[in-house]
mmCIF file of C-alpha atoms and ligand atoms in Angstrom:
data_model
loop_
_atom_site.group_PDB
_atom_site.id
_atom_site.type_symbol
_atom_site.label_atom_id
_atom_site.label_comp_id
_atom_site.label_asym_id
_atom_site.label_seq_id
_atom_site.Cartn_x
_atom_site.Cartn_y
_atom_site.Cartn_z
ATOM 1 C CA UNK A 155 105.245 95.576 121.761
ATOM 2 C CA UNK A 156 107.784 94.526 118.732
ATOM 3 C CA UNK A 157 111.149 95.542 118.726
ATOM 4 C CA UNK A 158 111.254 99.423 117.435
ATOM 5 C CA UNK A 159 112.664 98.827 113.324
ATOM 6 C CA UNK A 160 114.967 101.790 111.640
ATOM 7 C CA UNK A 161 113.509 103.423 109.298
ATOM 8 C CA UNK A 162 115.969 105.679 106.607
ATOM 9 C CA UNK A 163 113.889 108.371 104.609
ATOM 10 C CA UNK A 164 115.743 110.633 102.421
ATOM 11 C CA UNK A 165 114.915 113.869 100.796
ATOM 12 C CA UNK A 166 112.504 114.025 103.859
ATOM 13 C CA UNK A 167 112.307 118.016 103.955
ATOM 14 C CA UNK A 168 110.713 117.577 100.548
ATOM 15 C CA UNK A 169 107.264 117.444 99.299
ATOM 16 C CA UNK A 170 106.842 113.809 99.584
ATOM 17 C CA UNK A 171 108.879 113.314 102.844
ATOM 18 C CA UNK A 172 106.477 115.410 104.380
ATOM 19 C CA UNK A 173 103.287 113.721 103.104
ATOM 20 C CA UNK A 174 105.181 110.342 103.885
ATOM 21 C CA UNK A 175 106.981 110.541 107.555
ATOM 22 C CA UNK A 176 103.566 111.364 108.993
ATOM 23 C CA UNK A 177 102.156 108.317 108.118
ATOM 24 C CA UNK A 178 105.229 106.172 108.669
ATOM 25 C CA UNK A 179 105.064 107.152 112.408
ATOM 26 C CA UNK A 180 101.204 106.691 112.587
ATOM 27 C CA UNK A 181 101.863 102.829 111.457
ATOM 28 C CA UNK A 182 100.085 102.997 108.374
ATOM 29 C CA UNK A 183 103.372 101.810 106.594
ATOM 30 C CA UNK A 184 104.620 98.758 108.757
ATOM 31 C CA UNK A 185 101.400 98.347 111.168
ATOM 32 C CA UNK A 186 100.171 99.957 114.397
ATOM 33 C CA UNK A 187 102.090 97.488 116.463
ATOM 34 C CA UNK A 188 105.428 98.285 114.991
ATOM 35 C CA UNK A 189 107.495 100.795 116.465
ATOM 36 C CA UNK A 190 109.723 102.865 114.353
ATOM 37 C CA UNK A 191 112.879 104.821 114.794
ATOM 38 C CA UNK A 192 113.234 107.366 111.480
ATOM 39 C CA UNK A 193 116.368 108.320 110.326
ATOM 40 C CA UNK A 194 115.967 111.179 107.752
ATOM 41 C CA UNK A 195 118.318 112.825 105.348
ATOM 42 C CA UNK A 196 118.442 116.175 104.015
ATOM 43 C CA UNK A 197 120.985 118.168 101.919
ATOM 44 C CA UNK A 198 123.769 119.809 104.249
ATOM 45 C CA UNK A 199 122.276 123.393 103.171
ATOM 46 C CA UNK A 200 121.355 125.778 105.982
ATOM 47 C CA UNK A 201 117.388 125.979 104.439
ATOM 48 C CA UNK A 202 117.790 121.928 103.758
ATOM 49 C CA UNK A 203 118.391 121.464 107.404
ATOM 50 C CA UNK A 204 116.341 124.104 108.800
ATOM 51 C CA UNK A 205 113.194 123.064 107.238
ATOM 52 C CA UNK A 206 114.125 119.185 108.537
ATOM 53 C CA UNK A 207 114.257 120.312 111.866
ATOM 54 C CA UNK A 208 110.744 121.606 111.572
ATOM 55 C CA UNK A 209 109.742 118.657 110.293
ATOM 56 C CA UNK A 210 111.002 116.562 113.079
ATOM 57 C CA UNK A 211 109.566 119.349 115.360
ATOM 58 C CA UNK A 212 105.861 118.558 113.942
ATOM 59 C CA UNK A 213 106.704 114.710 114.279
ATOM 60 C CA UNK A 214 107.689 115.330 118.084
ATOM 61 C CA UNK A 215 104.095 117.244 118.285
ATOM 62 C CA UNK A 216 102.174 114.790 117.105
ATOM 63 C CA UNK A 217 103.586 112.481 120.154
ATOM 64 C CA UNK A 218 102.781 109.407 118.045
ATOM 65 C CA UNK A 219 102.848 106.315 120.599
ATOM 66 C CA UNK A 220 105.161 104.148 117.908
ATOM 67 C CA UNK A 221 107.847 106.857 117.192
ATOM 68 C CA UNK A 222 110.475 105.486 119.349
ATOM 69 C CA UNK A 223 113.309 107.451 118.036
ATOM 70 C CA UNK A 224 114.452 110.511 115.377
ATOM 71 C CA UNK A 225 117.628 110.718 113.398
ATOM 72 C CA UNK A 226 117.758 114.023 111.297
ATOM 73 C CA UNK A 227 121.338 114.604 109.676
ATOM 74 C CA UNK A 228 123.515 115.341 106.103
ATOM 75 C CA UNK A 229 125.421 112.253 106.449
ATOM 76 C CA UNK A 230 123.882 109.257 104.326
ATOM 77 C CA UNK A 231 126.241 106.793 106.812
ATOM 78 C CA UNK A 232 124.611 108.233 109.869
ATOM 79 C CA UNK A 233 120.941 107.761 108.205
ATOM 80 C CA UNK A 234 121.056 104.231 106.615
ATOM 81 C CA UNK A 235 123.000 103.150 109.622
ATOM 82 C CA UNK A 236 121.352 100.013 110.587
ATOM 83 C CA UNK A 237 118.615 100.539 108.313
ATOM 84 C CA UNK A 238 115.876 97.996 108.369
ATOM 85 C CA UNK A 239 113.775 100.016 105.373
ATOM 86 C CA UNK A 240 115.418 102.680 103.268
ATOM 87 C CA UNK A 241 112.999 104.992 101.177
ATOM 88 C CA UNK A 242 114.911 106.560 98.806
ATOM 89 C CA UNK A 243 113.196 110.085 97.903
ATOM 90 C CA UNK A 244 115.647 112.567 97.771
ATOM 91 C CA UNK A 245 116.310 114.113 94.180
ATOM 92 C CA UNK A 246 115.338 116.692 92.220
ATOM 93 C CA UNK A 247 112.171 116.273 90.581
ATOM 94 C CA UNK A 248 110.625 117.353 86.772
ATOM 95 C CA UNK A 249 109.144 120.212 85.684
ATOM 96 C CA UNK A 250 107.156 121.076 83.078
ATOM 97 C CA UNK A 251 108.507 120.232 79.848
ATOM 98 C CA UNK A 252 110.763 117.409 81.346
ATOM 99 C CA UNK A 253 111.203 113.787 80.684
ATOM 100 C CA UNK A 254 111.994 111.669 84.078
ATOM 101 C CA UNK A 255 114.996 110.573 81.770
ATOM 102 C CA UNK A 256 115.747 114.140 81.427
ATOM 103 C CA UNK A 257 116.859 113.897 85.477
ATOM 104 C CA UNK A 258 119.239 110.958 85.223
ATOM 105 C CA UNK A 259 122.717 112.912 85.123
ATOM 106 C CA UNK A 260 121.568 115.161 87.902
ATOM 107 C CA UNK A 261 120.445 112.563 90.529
ATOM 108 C CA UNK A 262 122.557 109.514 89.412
ATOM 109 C CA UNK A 263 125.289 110.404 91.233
ATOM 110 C CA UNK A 264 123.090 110.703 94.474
ATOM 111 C CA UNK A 265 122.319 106.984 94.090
ATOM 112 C CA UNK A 266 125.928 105.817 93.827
ATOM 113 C CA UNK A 267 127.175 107.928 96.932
ATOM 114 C CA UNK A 268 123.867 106.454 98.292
ATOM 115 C CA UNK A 269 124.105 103.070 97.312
ATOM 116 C CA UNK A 270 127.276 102.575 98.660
ATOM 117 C CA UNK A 271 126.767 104.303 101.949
ATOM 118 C CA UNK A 272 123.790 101.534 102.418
ATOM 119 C CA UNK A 273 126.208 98.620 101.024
ATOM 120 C CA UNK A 274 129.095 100.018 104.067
ATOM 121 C CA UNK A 275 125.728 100.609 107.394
ATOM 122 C CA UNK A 276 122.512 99.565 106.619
ATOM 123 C CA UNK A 277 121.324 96.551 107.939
ATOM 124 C CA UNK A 278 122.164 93.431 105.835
ATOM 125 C CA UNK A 279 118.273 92.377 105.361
ATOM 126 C CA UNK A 280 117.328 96.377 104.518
ATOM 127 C CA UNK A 281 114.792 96.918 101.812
ATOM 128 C CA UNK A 282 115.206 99.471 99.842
ATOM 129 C CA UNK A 283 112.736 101.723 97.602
ATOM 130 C CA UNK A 284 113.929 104.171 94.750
ATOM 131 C CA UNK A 285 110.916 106.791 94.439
ATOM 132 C CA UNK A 286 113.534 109.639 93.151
ATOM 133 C CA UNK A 287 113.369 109.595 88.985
ATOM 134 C CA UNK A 288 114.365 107.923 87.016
ATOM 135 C CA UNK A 289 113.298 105.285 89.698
ATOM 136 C CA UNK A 290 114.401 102.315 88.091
ATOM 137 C CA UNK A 291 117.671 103.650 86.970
ATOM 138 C CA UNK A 292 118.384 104.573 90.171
ATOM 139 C CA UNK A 293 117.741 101.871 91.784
ATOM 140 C CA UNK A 294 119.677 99.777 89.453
ATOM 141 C CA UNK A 295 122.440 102.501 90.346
ATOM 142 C CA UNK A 296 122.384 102.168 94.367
ATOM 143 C CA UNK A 297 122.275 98.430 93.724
ATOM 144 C CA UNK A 298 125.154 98.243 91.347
ATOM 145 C CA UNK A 299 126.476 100.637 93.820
ATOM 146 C CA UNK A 300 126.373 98.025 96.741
ATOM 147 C CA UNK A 301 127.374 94.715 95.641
ATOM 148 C CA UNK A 302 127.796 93.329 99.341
ATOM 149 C CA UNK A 303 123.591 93.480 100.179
ATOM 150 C CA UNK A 304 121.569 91.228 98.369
ATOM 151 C CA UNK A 305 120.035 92.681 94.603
ATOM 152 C CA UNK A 306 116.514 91.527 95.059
ATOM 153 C CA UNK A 307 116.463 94.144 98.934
ATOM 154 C CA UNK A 308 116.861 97.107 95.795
ATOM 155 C CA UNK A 309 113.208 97.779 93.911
ATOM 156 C CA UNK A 310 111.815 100.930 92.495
ATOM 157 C CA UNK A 311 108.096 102.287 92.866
ATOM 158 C CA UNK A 312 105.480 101.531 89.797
ATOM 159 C CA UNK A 313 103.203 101.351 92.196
ATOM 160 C CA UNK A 314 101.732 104.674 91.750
ATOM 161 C CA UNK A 315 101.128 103.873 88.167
ATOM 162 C CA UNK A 316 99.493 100.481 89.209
ATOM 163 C CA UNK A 317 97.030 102.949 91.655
ATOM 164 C CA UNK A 318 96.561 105.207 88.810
ATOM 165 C CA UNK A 319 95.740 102.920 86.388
ATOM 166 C CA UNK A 320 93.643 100.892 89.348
ATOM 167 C CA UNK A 321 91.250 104.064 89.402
ATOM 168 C CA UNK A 322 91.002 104.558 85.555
ATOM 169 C CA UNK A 323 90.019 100.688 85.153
ATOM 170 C CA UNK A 324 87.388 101.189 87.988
ATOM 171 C CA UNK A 325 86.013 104.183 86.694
ATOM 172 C CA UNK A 326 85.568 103.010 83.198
ATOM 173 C CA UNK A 327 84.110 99.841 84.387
ATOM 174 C CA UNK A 328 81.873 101.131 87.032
ATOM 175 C CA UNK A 329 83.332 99.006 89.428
ATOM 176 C CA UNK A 330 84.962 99.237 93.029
ATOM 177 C CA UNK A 331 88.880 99.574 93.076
ATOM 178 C CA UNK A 332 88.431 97.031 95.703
ATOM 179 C CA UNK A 333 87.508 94.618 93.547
ATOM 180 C CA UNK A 334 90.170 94.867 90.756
ATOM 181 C CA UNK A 335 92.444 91.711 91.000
ATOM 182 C CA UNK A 336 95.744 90.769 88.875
ATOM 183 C CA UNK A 337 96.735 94.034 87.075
ATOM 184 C CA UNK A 338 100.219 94.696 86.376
ATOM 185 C CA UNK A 339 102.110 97.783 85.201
ATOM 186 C CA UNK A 340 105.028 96.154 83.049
ATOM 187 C CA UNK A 341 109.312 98.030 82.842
ATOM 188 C CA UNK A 342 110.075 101.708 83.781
ATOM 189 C CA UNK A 343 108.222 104.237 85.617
ATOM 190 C CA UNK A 344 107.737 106.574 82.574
ATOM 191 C CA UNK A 345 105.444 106.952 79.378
ATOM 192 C CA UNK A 346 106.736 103.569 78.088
ATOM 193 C CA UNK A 347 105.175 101.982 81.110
ATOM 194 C CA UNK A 348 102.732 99.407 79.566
ATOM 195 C CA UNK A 349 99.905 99.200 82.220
ATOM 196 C CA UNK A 350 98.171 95.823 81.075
ATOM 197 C CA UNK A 351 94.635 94.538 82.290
ATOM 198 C CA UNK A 352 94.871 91.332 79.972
ATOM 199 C CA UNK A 353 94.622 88.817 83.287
ATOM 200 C CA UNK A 354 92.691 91.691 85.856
ATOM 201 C CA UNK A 355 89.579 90.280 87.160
ATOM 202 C CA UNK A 356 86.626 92.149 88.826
ATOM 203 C CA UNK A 357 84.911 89.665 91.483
ATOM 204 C CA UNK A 358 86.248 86.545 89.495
ATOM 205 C CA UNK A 359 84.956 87.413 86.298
ATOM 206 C CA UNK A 360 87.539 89.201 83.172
ATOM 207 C CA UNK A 361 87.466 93.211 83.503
ATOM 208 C CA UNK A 362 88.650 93.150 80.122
ATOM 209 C CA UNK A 363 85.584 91.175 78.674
ATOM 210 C CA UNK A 364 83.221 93.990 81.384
ATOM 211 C CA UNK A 365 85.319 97.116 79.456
ATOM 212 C CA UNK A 366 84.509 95.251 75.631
ATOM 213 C CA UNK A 367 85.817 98.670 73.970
ATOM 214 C CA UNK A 368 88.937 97.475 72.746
ATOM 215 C CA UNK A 369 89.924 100.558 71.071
ATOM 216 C CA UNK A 370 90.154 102.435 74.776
ATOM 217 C CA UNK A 371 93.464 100.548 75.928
ATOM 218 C CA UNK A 372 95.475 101.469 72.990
ATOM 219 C CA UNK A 373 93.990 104.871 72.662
ATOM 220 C CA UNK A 374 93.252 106.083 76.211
ATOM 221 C CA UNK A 375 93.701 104.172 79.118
ATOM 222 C CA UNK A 376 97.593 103.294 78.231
ATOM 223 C CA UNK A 377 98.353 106.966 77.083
ATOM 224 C CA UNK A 378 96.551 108.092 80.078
ATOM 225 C CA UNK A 379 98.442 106.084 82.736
ATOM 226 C CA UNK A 380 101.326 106.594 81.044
ATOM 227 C CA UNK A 381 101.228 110.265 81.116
ATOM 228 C CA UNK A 382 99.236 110.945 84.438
ATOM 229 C CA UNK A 383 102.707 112.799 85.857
ATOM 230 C CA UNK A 384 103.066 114.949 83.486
ATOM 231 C CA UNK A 385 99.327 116.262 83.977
ATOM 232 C CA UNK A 386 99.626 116.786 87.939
ATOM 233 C CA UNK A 387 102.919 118.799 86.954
ATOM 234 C CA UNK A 388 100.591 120.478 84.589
ATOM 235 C CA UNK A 389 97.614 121.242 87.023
ATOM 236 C CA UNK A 390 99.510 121.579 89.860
ATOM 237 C CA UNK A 391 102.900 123.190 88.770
ATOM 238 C CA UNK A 392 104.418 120.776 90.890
ATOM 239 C CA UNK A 393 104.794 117.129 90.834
ATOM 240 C CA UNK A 394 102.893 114.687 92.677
ATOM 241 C CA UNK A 395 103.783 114.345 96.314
ATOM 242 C CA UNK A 396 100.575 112.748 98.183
ATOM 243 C CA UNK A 397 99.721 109.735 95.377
ATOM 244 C CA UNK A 398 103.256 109.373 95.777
ATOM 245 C CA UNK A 399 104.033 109.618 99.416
ATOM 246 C CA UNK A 400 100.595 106.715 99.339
ATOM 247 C CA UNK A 401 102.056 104.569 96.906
ATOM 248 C CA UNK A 402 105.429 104.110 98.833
ATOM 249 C CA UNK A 403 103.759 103.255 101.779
ATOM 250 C CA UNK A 404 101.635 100.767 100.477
ATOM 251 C CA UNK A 405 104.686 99.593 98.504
ATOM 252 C CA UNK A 406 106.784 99.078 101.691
ATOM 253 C CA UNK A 407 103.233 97.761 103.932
ATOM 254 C CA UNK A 408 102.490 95.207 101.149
ATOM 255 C CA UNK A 409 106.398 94.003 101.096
ATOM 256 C CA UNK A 410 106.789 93.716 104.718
ATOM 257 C CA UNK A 411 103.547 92.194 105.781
ATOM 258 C CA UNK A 412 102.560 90.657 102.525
ATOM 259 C CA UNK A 413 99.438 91.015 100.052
ATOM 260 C CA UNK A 414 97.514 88.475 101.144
ATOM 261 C CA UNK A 415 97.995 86.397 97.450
ATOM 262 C CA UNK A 416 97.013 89.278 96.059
ATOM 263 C CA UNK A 417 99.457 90.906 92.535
ATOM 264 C CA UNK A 418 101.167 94.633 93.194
ATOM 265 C CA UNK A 419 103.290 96.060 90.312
ATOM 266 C CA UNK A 420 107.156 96.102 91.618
ATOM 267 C CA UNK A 421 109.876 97.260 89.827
ATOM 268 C CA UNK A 422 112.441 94.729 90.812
ATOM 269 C CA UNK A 423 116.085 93.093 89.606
ATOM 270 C CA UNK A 424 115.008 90.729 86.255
ATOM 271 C CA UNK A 425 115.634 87.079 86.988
ATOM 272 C CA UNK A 426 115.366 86.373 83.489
ATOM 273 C CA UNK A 427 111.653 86.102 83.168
ATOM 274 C CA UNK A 428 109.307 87.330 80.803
ATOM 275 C CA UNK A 429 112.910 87.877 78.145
ATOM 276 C CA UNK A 430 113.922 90.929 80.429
ATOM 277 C CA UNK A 431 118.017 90.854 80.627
ATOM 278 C CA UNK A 432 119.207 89.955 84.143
ATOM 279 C CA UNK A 433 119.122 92.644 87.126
ATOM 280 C CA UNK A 434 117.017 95.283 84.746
ATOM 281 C CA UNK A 435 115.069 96.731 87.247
ATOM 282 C CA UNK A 436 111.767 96.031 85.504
ATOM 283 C CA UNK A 437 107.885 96.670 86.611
ATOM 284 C CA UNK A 438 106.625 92.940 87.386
ATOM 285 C CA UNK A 439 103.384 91.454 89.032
ATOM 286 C CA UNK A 440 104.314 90.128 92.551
ATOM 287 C CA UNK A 441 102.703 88.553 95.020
ATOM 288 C CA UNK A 442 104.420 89.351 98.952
ATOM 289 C CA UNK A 443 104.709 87.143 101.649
ATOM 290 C CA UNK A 444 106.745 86.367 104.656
ATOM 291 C CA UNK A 445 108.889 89.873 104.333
ATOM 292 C CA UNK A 446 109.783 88.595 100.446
ATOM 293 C CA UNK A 447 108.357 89.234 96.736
ATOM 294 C CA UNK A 448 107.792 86.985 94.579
ATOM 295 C CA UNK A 449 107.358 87.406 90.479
ATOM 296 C CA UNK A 450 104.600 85.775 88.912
ATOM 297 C CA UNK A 451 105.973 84.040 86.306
ATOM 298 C CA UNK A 452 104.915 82.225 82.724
ATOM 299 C CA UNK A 453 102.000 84.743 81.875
ATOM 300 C CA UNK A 454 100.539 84.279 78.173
ATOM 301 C CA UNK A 455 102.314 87.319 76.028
ATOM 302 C CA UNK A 456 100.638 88.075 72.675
ATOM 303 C CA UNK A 457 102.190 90.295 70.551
ATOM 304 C CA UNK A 458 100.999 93.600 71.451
ATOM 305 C CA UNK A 459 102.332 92.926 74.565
ATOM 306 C CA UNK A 460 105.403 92.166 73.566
ATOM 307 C CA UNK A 461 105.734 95.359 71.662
ATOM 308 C CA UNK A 462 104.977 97.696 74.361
ATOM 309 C CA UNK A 463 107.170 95.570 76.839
ATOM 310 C CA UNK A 464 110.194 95.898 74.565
ATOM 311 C CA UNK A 465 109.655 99.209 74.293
ATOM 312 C CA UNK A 466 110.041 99.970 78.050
ATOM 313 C CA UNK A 467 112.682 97.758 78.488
ATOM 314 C CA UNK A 468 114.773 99.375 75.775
ATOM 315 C CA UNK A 469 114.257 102.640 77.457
ATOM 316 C CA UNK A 470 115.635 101.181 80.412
ATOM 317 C CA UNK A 471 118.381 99.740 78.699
ATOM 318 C CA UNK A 472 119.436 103.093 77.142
ATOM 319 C CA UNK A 473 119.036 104.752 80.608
ATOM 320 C CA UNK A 474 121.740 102.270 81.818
ATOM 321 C CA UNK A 475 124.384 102.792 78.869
ATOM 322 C CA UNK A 476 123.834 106.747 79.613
ATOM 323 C CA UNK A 477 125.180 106.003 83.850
ATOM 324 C CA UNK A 478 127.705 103.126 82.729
ATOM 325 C CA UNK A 479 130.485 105.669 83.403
ATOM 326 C CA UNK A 480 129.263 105.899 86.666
ATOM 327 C CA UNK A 481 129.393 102.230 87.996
HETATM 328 P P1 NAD B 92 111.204 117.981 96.466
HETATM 329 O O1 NAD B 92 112.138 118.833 95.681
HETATM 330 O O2 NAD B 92 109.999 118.593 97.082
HETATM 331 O O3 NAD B 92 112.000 117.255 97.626
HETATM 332 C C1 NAD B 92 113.194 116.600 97.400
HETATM 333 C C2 NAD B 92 114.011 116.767 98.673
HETATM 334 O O4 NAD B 92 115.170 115.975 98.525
HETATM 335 C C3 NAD B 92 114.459 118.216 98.899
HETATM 336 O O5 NAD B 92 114.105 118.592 100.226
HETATM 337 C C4 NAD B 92 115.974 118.149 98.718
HETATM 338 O O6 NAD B 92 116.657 119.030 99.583
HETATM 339 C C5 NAD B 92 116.254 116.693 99.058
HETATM 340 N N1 NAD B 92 117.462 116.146 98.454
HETATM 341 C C6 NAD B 92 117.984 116.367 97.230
HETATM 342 N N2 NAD B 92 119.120 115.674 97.080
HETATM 343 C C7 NAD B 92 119.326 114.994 98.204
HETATM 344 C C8 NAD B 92 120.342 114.130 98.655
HETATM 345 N N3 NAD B 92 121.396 113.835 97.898
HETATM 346 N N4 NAD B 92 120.219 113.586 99.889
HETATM 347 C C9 NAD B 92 119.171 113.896 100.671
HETATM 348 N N5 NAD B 92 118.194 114.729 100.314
HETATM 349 C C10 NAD B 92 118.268 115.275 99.100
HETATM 350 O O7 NAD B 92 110.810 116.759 95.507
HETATM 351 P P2 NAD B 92 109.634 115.692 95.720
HETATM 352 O O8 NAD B 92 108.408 116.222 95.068
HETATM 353 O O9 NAD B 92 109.581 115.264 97.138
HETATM 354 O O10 NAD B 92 110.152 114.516 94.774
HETATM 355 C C11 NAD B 92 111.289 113.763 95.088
HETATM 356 C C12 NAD B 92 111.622 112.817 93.953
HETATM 357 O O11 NAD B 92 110.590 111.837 93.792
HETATM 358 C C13 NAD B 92 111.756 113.490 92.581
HETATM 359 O O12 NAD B 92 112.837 112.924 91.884
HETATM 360 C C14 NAD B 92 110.445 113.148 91.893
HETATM 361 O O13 NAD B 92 110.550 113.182 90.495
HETATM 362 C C15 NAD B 92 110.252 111.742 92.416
HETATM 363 N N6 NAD B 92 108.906 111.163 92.291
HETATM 364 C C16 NAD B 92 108.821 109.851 91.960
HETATM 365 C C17 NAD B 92 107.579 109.235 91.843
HETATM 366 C C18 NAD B 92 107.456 107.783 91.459
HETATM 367 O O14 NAD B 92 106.337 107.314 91.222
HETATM 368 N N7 NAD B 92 108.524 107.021 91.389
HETATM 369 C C19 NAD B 92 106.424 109.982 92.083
HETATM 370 C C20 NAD B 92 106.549 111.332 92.425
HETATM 371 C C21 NAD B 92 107.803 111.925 92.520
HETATM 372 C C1 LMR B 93 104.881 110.960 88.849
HETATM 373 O O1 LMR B 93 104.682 109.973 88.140
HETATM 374 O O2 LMR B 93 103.959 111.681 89.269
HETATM 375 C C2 LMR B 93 106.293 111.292 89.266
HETATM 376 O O3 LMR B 93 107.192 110.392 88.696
HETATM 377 C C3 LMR B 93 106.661 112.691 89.009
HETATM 378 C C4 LMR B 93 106.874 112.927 87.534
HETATM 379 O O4 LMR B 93 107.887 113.549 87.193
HETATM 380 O O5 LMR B 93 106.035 112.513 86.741
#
């Protein structure tokens, strides 16, 4: 048996922690021969806490062989402490009617109390996903929040728009998700996301000569992606929890134990690349290996591309100047 790893989850009373922890502990997220101790957060209200503790209750009944340990508290110090993955999940999400940016005031200052609670405990190698909105703001807030860990251990989660735009591309192409290769989801996780499916392949051969209709990415399939949260708040009167909860654990399972060559959509610090300012924590393709990400680099940009990459990134950029005060 490995050496048990800490796990931090915050927010984990929520809607996602509870679609999320369950699975952590099975070893869906880090693999069913890695023990895990979790360490998870909750507001210091009475109903906060009470409704942890029952969580943590339903974890001790499911006696899962690689649960080695359970931290429940208030105090971000006593959860990221030693922290070998943090999962940042705790904020208040949209409602109907909202914008993701429409969050930032309210949950920014979570991420800098955050942020530097992980830069004072959590172990010096942790990696660290924002799922909380605006996800790339805030993670460019807890990393500009703790300037003694490494930038690249802070990324935020596109990869539920990657999934969702996975699923769209297979359905319209009659094809097996399976067998979609090199798709990316390029800048923030919010309508200006530009899902592009220039390079995917299905089985070797170009999905984008296999969809022909060229009409359909401009006029559905990016609007669709782009807006897919909105419509589960819609249909559900809630936001999504379990596509969420799925895409931060294959996040986290595909950065720890790699991809296999294989391109996932990160949002991670710019190195420069692709004209994206330094440390703008931008959707990217990635390939993971050894425990580390790298960004595929020198793709062909036309100008459409361009465009709708610009457009993202000044969203981003716009989302920063509104928490400067903060940092
Ligand atoms: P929720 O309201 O059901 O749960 C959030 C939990 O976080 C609550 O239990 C709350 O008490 C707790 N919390 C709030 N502030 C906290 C803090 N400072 N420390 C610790 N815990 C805190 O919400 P949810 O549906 O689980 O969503 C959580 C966040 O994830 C929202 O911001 C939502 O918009 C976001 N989200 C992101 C994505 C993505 O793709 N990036 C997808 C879905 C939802
Ligand atoms: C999502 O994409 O489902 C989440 O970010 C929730 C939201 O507000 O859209």
């Amino acid at each position: 048996m490995k050496k048990p790893v800490r796990v931090a989850v915050t927010g984990a009373a929520g809607q996602i922690g509870y679609a999320l922890l369950f699975r952590i502990a099975s070893g869906e997220m880090l693999g069913k021969d890695q023990p895990v101790i979790l360490q998870m957060l909750e507001l210091p209200m009475e109903k906060a806490q009470a409704a942890l503790k029952g969580v943590m209750m339903e974890l001790e009944d499911c006696a899962f062989p690689l649960l080695a340990g359970m931290v429940g508290t208030d105090d971000p110090e006593v959860a990221f402490k030693d922290a070998d993955y943090a999962l940042l999940v705790g904020a208040m999400p949209r409602g109907p009617g909202m914008e993701r940016k429409d969050l930032l005031l309210k949950n920014a200052e979570i991420f800098t109390v955050q942020g530097k609670a992980l830069n004072k405990v959590a172990s010096r190698d942790v990696k660290v996903l924002v799922v909380g909105n605006p996800a790339n703001t805030n993670a460019y807030i807890a990393m500009k929040s703790a300037p003694e860990l490494p930038a690249k251990n802070f990324t935020s989660m596109l990869r539920l728009d990657h999934n969702r735009a996975l699923s769209q591309l297979a359905n319209k192409a009659a094809v097996a998700v399976a067998d979609i290769e090199k798709l990316v989801v390029w800048g923030n996780h919010s309508p200006t996301m530009y899902p592009d499916y220039r390079f995917a392949t299905v089985n070797g051969e170009s999905l984008k000569d296999r969809i022909g209709d060229a009409e359909w990415n401009a006029d559905t399939f990016i609007p669709t992606v782009g807006k897919r949260g909105a419509a589960i708040i819609e249909a559900r009167g809630l936001s999504s929890a379990a596509s969420a909860a799925n895409a931060a654990i294959d996040h986290m399972h595909d950065w720890a134990l790699g991809t296999g060559g294989e391109w996932v959509t990160m949002g991670v610090p710019s190195d420069g690349s692709y004209g994206i300012p330094e440390g703008v924590i931008y959707g990217v393709p990635v390939i993971c290996e050894n425990g580390e990400y790298t960004v595929i680099k020198d793709l062909p940009i036309d100008d459409f591309s361009r465009a709708a990459m610009d457009k993202t990134l000044a969203e981003l950029e716009e989302e920063r100047s509104g928490v400067a005060h903060l940092l």
